[in-house]
mmCIF file of C-alpha atoms in Angstrom:
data_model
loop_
_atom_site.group_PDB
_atom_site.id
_atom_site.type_symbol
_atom_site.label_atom_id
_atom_site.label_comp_id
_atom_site.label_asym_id
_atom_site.label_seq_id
_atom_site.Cartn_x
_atom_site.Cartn_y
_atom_site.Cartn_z
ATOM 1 C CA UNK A 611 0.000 0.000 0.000
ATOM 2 C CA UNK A 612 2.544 2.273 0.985
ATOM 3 C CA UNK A 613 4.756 2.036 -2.411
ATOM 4 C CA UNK A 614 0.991 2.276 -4.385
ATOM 5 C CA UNK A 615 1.270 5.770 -2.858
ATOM 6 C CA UNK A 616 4.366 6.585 -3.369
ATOM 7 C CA UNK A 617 3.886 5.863 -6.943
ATOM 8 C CA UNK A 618 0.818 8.133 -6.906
ATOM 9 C CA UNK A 619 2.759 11.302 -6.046
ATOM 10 C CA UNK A 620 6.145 10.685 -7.710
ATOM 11 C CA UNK A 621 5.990 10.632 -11.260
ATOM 12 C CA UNK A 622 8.830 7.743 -12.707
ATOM 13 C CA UNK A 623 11.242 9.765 -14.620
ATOM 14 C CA UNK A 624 13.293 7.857 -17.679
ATOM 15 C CA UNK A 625 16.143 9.055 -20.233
ATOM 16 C CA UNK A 626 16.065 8.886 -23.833
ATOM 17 C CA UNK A 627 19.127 9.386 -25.943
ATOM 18 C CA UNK A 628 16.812 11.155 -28.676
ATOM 19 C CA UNK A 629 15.574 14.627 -28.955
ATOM 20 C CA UNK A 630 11.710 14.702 -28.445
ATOM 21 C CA UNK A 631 8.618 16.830 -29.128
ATOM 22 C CA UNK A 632 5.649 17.055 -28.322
ATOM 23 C CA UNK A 633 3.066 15.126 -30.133
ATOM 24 C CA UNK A 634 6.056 12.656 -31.284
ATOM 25 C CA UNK A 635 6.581 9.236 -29.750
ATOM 26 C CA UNK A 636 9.745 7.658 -27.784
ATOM 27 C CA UNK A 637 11.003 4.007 -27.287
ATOM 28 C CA UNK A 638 12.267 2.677 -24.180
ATOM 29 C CA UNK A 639 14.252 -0.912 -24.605
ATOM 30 C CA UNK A 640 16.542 -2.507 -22.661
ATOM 31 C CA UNK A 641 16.858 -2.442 -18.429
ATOM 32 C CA UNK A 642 14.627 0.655 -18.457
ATOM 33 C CA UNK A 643 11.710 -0.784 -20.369
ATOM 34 C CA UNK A 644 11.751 -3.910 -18.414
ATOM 35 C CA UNK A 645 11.860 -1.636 -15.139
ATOM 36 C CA UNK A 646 8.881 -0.232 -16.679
ATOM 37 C CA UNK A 647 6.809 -2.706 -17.704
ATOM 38 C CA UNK A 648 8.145 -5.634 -15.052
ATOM 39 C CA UNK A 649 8.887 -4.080 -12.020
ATOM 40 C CA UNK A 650 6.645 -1.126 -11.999
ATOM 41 C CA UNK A 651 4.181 -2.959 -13.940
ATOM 42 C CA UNK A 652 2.643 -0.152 -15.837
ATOM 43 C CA UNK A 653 1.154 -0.289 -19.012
ATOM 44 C CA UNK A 654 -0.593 1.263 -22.065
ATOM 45 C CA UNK A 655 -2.153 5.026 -20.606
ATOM 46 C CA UNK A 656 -0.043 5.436 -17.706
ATOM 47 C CA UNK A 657 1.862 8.948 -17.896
ATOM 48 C CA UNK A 658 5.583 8.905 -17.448
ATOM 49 C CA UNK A 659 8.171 11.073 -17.388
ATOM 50 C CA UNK A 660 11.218 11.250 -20.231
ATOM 51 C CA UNK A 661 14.108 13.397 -20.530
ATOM 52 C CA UNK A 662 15.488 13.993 -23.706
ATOM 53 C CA UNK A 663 19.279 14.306 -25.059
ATOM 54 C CA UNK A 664 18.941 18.074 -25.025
ATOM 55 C CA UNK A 665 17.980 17.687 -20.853
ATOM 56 C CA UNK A 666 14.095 19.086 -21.876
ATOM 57 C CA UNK A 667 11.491 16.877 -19.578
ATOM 58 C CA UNK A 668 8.358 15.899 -20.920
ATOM 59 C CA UNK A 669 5.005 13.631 -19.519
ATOM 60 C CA UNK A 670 4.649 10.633 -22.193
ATOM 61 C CA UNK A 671 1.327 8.043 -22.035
ATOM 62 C CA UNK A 672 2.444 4.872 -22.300
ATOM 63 C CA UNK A 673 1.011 3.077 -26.048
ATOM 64 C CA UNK A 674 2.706 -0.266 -25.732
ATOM 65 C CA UNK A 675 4.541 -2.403 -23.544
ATOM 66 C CA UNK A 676 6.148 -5.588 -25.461
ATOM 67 C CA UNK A 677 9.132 -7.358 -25.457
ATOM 68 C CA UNK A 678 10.283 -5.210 -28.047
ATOM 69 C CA UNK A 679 9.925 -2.353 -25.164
ATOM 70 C CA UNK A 680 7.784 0.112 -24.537
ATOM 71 C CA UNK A 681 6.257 2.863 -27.083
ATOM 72 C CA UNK A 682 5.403 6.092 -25.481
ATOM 73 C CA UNK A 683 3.592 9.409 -26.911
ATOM 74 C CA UNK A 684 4.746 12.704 -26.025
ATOM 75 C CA UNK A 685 1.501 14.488 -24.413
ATOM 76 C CA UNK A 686 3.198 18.047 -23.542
ATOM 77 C CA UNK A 687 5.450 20.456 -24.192
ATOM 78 C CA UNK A 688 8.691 20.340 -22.166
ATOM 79 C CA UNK A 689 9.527 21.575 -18.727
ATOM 80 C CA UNK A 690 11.417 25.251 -18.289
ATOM 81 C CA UNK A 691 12.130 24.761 -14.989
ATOM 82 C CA UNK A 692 15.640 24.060 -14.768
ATOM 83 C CA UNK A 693 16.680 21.344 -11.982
ATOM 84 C CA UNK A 694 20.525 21.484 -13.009
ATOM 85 C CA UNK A 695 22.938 23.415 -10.532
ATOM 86 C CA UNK A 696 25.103 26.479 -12.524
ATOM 87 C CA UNK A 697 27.807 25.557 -11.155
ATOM 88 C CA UNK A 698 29.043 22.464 -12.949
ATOM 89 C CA UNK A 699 31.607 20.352 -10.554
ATOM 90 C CA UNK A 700 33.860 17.489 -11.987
ATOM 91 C CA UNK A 701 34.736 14.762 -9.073
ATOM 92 C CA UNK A 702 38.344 13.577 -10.001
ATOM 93 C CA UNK A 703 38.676 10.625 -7.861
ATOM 94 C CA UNK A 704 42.017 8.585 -6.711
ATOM 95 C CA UNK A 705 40.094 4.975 -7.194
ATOM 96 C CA UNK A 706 39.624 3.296 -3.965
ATOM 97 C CA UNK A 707 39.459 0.065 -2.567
ATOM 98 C CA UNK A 708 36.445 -2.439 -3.111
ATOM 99 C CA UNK A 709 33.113 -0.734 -4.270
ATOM 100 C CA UNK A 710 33.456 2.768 -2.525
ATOM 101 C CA UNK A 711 32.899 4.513 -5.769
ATOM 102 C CA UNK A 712 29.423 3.332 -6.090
ATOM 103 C CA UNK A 713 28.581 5.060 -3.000
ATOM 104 C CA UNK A 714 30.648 8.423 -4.346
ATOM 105 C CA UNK A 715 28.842 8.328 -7.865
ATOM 106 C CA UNK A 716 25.570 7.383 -6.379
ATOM 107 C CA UNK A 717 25.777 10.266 -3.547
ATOM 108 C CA UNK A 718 27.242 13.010 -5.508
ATOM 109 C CA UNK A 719 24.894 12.548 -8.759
ATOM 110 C CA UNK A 720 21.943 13.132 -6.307
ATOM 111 C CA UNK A 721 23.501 16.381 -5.035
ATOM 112 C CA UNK A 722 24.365 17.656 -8.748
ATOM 113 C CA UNK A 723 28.137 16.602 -9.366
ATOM 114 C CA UNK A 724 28.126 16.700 -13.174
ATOM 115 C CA UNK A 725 30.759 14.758 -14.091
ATOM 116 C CA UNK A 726 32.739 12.119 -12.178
ATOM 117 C CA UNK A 727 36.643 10.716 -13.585
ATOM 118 C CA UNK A 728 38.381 7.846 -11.751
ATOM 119 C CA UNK A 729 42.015 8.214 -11.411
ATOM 120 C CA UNK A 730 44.869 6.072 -10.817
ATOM 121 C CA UNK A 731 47.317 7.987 -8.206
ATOM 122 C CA UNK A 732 50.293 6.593 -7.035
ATOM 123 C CA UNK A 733 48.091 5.689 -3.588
ATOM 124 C CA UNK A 734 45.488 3.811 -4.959
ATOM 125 C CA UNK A 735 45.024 0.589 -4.274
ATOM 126 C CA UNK A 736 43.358 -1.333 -7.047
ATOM 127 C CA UNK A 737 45.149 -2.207 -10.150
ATOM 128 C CA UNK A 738 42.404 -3.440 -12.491
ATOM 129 C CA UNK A 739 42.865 -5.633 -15.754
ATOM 130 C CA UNK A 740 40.715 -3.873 -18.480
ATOM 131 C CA UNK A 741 38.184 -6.094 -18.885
ATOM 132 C CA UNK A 742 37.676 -5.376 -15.300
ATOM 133 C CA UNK A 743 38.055 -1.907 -15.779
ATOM 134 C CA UNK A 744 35.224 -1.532 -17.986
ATOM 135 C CA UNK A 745 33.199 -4.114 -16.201
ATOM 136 C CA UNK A 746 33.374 -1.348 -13.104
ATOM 137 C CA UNK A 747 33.010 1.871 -15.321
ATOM 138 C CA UNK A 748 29.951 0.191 -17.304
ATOM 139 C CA UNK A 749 28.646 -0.155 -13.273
ATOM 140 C CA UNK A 750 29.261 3.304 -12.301
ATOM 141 C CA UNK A 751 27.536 4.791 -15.729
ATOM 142 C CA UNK A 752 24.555 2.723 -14.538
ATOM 143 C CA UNK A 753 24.675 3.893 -10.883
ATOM 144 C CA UNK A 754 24.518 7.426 -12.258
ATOM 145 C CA UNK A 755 21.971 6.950 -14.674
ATOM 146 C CA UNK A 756 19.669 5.447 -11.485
ATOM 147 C CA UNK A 757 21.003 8.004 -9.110
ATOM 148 C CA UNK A 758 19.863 11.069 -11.781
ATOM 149 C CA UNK A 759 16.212 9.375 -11.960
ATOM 150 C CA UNK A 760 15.728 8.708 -8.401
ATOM 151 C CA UNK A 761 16.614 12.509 -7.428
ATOM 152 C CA UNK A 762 14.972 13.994 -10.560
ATOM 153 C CA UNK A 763 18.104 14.883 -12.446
ATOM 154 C CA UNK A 764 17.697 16.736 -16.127
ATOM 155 C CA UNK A 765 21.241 15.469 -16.904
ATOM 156 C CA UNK A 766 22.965 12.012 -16.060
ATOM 157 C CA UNK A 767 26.635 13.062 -15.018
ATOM 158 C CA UNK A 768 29.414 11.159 -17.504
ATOM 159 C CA UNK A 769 31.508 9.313 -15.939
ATOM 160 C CA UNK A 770 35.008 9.132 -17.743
ATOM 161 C CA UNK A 771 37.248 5.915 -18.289
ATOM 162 C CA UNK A 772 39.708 4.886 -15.543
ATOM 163 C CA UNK A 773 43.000 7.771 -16.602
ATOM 164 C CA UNK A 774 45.922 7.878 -14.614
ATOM 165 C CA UNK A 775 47.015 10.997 -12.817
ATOM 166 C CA UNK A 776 49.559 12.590 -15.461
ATOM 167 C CA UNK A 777 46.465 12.453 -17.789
ATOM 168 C CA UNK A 778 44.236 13.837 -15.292
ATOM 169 C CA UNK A 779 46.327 16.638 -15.295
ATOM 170 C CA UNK A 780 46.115 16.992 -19.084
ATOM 171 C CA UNK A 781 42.316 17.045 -18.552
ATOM 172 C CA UNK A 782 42.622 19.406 -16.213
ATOM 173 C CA UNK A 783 44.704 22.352 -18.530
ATOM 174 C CA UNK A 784 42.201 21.270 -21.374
ATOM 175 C CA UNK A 785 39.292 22.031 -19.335
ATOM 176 C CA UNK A 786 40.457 25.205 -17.995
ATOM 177 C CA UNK A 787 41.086 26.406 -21.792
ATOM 178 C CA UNK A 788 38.210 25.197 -22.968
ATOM 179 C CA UNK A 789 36.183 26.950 -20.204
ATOM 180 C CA UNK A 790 38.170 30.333 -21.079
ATOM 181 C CA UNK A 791 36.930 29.951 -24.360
ATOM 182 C CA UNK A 792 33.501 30.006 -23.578
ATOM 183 C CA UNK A 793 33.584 33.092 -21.263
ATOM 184 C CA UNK A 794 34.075 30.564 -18.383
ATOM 185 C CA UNK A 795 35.685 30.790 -15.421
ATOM 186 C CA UNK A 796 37.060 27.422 -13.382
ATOM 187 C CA UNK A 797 38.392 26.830 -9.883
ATOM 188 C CA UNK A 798 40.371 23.320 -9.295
ATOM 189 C CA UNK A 799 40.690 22.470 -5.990
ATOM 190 C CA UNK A 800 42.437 19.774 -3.814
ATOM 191 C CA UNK A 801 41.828 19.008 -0.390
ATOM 192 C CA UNK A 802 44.765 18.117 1.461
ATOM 193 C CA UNK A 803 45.232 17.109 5.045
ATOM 194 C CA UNK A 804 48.500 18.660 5.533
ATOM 195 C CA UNK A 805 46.790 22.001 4.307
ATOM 196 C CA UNK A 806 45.682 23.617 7.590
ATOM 197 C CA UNK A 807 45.598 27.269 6.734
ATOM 198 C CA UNK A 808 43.007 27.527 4.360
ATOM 199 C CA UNK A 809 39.735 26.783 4.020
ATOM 200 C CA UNK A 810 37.085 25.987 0.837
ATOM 201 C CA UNK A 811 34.897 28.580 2.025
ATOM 202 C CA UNK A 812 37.890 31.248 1.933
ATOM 203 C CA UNK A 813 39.164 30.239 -1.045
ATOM 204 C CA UNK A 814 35.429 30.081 -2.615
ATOM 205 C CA UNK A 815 35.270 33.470 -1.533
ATOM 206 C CA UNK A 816 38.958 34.896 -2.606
ATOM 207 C CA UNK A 817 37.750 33.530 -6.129
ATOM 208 C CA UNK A 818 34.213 34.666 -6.860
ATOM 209 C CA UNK A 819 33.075 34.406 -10.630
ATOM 210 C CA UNK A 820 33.719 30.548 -11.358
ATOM 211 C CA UNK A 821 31.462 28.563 -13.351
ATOM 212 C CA UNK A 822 33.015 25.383 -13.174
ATOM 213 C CA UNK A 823 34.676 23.386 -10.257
ATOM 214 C CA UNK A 824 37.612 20.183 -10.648
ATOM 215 C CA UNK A 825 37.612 18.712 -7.521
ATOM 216 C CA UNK A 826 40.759 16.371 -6.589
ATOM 217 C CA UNK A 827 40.180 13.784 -4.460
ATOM 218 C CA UNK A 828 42.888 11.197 -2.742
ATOM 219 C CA UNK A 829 42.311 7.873 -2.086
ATOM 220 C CA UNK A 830 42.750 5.917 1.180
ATOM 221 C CA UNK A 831 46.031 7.064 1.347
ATOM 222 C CA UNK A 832 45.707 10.328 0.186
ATOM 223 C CA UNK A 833 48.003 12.051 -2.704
ATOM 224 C CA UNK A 834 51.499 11.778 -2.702
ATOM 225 C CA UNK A 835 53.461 15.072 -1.865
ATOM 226 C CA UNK A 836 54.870 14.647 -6.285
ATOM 227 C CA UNK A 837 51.519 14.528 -7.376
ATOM 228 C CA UNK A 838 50.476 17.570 -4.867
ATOM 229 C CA UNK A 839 53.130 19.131 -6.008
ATOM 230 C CA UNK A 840 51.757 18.816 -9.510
ATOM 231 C CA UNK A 841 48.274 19.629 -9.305
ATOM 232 C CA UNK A 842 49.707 22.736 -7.359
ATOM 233 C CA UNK A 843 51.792 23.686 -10.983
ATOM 234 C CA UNK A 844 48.770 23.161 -12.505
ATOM 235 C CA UNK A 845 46.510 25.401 -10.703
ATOM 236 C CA UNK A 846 44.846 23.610 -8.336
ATOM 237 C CA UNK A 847 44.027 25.415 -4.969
ATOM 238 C CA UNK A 848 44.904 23.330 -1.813
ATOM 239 C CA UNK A 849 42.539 23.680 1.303
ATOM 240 C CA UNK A 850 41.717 22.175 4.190
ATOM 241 C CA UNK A 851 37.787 20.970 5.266
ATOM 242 C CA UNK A 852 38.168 20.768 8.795
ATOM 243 C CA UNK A 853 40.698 20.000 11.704
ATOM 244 C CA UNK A 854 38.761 15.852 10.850
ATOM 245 C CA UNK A 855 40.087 13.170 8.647
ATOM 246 C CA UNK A 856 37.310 12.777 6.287
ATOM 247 C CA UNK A 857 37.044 9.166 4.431
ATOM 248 C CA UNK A 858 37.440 9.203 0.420
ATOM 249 C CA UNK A 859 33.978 7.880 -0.195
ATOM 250 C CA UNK A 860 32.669 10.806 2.552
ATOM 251 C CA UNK A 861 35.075 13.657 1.134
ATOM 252 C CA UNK A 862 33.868 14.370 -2.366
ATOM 253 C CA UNK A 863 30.230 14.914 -0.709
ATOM 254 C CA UNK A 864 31.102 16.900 1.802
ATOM 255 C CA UNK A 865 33.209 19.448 -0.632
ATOM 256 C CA UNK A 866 30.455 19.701 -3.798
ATOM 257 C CA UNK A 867 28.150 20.090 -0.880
ATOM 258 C CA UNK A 868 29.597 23.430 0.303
ATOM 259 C CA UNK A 869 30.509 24.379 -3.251
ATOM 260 C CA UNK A 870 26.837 24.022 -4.447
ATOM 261 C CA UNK A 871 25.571 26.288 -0.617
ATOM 262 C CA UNK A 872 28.110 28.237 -1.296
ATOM 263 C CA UNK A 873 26.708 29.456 -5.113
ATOM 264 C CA UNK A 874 23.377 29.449 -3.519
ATOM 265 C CA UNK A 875 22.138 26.266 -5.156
ATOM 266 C CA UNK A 876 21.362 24.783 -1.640
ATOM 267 C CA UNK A 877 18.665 26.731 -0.227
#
């Protein structure tokens, strides 16, 4: 009964890789149209909600449900509202051990992290064979894609191949260009537990203006004083969040968190 009601106030919310319009149909196959038809067992003239390539939201009525999957018309026009933060954050995260990163994709796409890339730091732990690579970023691109429906996400965050830190730094100068094309300004940070001076919220307030956050996260063991070192030549901004130790899976939270109050996106 309870989960009947639930249903009847939260409208399920799917992604389509097409661009829609209204009076034109969609087609949902794979996991999501089984989720559809099998495990919320809805069918022809139940009202859905899709979100198209371009992030527009529409309501859809359901036509068909078949093995095929599951044929939906496009009732109304899109949604204006935008649910996206401004502020668009990139997690860069040393990988950690066993299946923390679940938990860090899975948290952080609810908040509005918009972008998530695992790195391989001297510190980290797990040294995966490809096929097991893939196998694990195939999981987290799934996580994300369930994580953005759950908490009514426009946009499902990418989540980049496993890179290793020297190419994370590569990302990070083509980012900052690209951003400076666009009129764009970006702030890379790194929290550091040997940085005890400054703080996010100073250094969010020293640099007013950005548009787009990198966020460098260690793994269990932290970054190495090299690759600190680095990310420092780079640009990156060290700070401190607090005279605590923060886990890896808890830190990347924690700092998006106060980066999204911060630009008023948490009221």
């Amino acid at each position: 009964m309870h989960g009947k009601r639930e249903r009847d106030f939260v409208m399920p919310k799917f992604f389509v890789s097409d661009r829609l319009k209204q009076g034109g149909t969609a087609t949902i196959t794979g996991d999501d149209g089984r989720h559809i038809a099998r495990i919320l067992r809805m069918g022809p003239g139940d009202i859905l909600e899709v979100v198209d390539s371009t992030g527009k939201q529409y309501s859809a009525r359901i036509r068909d449900c078949s093995s095929q999957g599951v044929i939906l018309d496009i009732i109304n026009g899109c949604t204006n509202v935008c649910l996206e933060p401004l502020i668009s954050i990139t997690v860069l995260q040393g990988l950690p051990k066993g299946n923390k990163m679940d938990k860090i994709v899975r948290m952080n796409t609810e908040i509005g992290v918009s972008r998530f890339v695992p790195v391989i730091t001297e510190r980290s732990i797990p040294r995966l064979e490809e096929v097991t690579r893939n196998a694990r970023v195939n999981r987290w691109r799934r996580i994300a894609r369930e994580a953005s429906k759950q908490s009514g996400r426009q946009h499902v965050p990418e989540v980049y191949d496993i890179i290793k830190f020297d190419d994370a730094m590569k990302l990070v100068l083509e980012e900052k260009t690209h951003a400076k094309s666009r009129g764009r300004e970006s702030l890379i940070l790194l929290p550091w537990e040997l940085e005890t001076s400054k703080g996010i919220k100073c250094i969010l307030k020293e640099k007013p203006g950005f548009s787009e956050v990198l966020c460098f996260i260690g793994p269990e063991g932290g970054f190495s004083h090299s690759e600190v070192e680095k990310a420092v030549r780079h640009g990156a901004n060290l700070c401190t969040l607090g005279p605590r130790i923060l886990r890896t899976e808890t830190c990347a939270i924690v700092l998006s968190s106060i980066i999204l109050y911060e630009a008023g996106e948490m009221r």
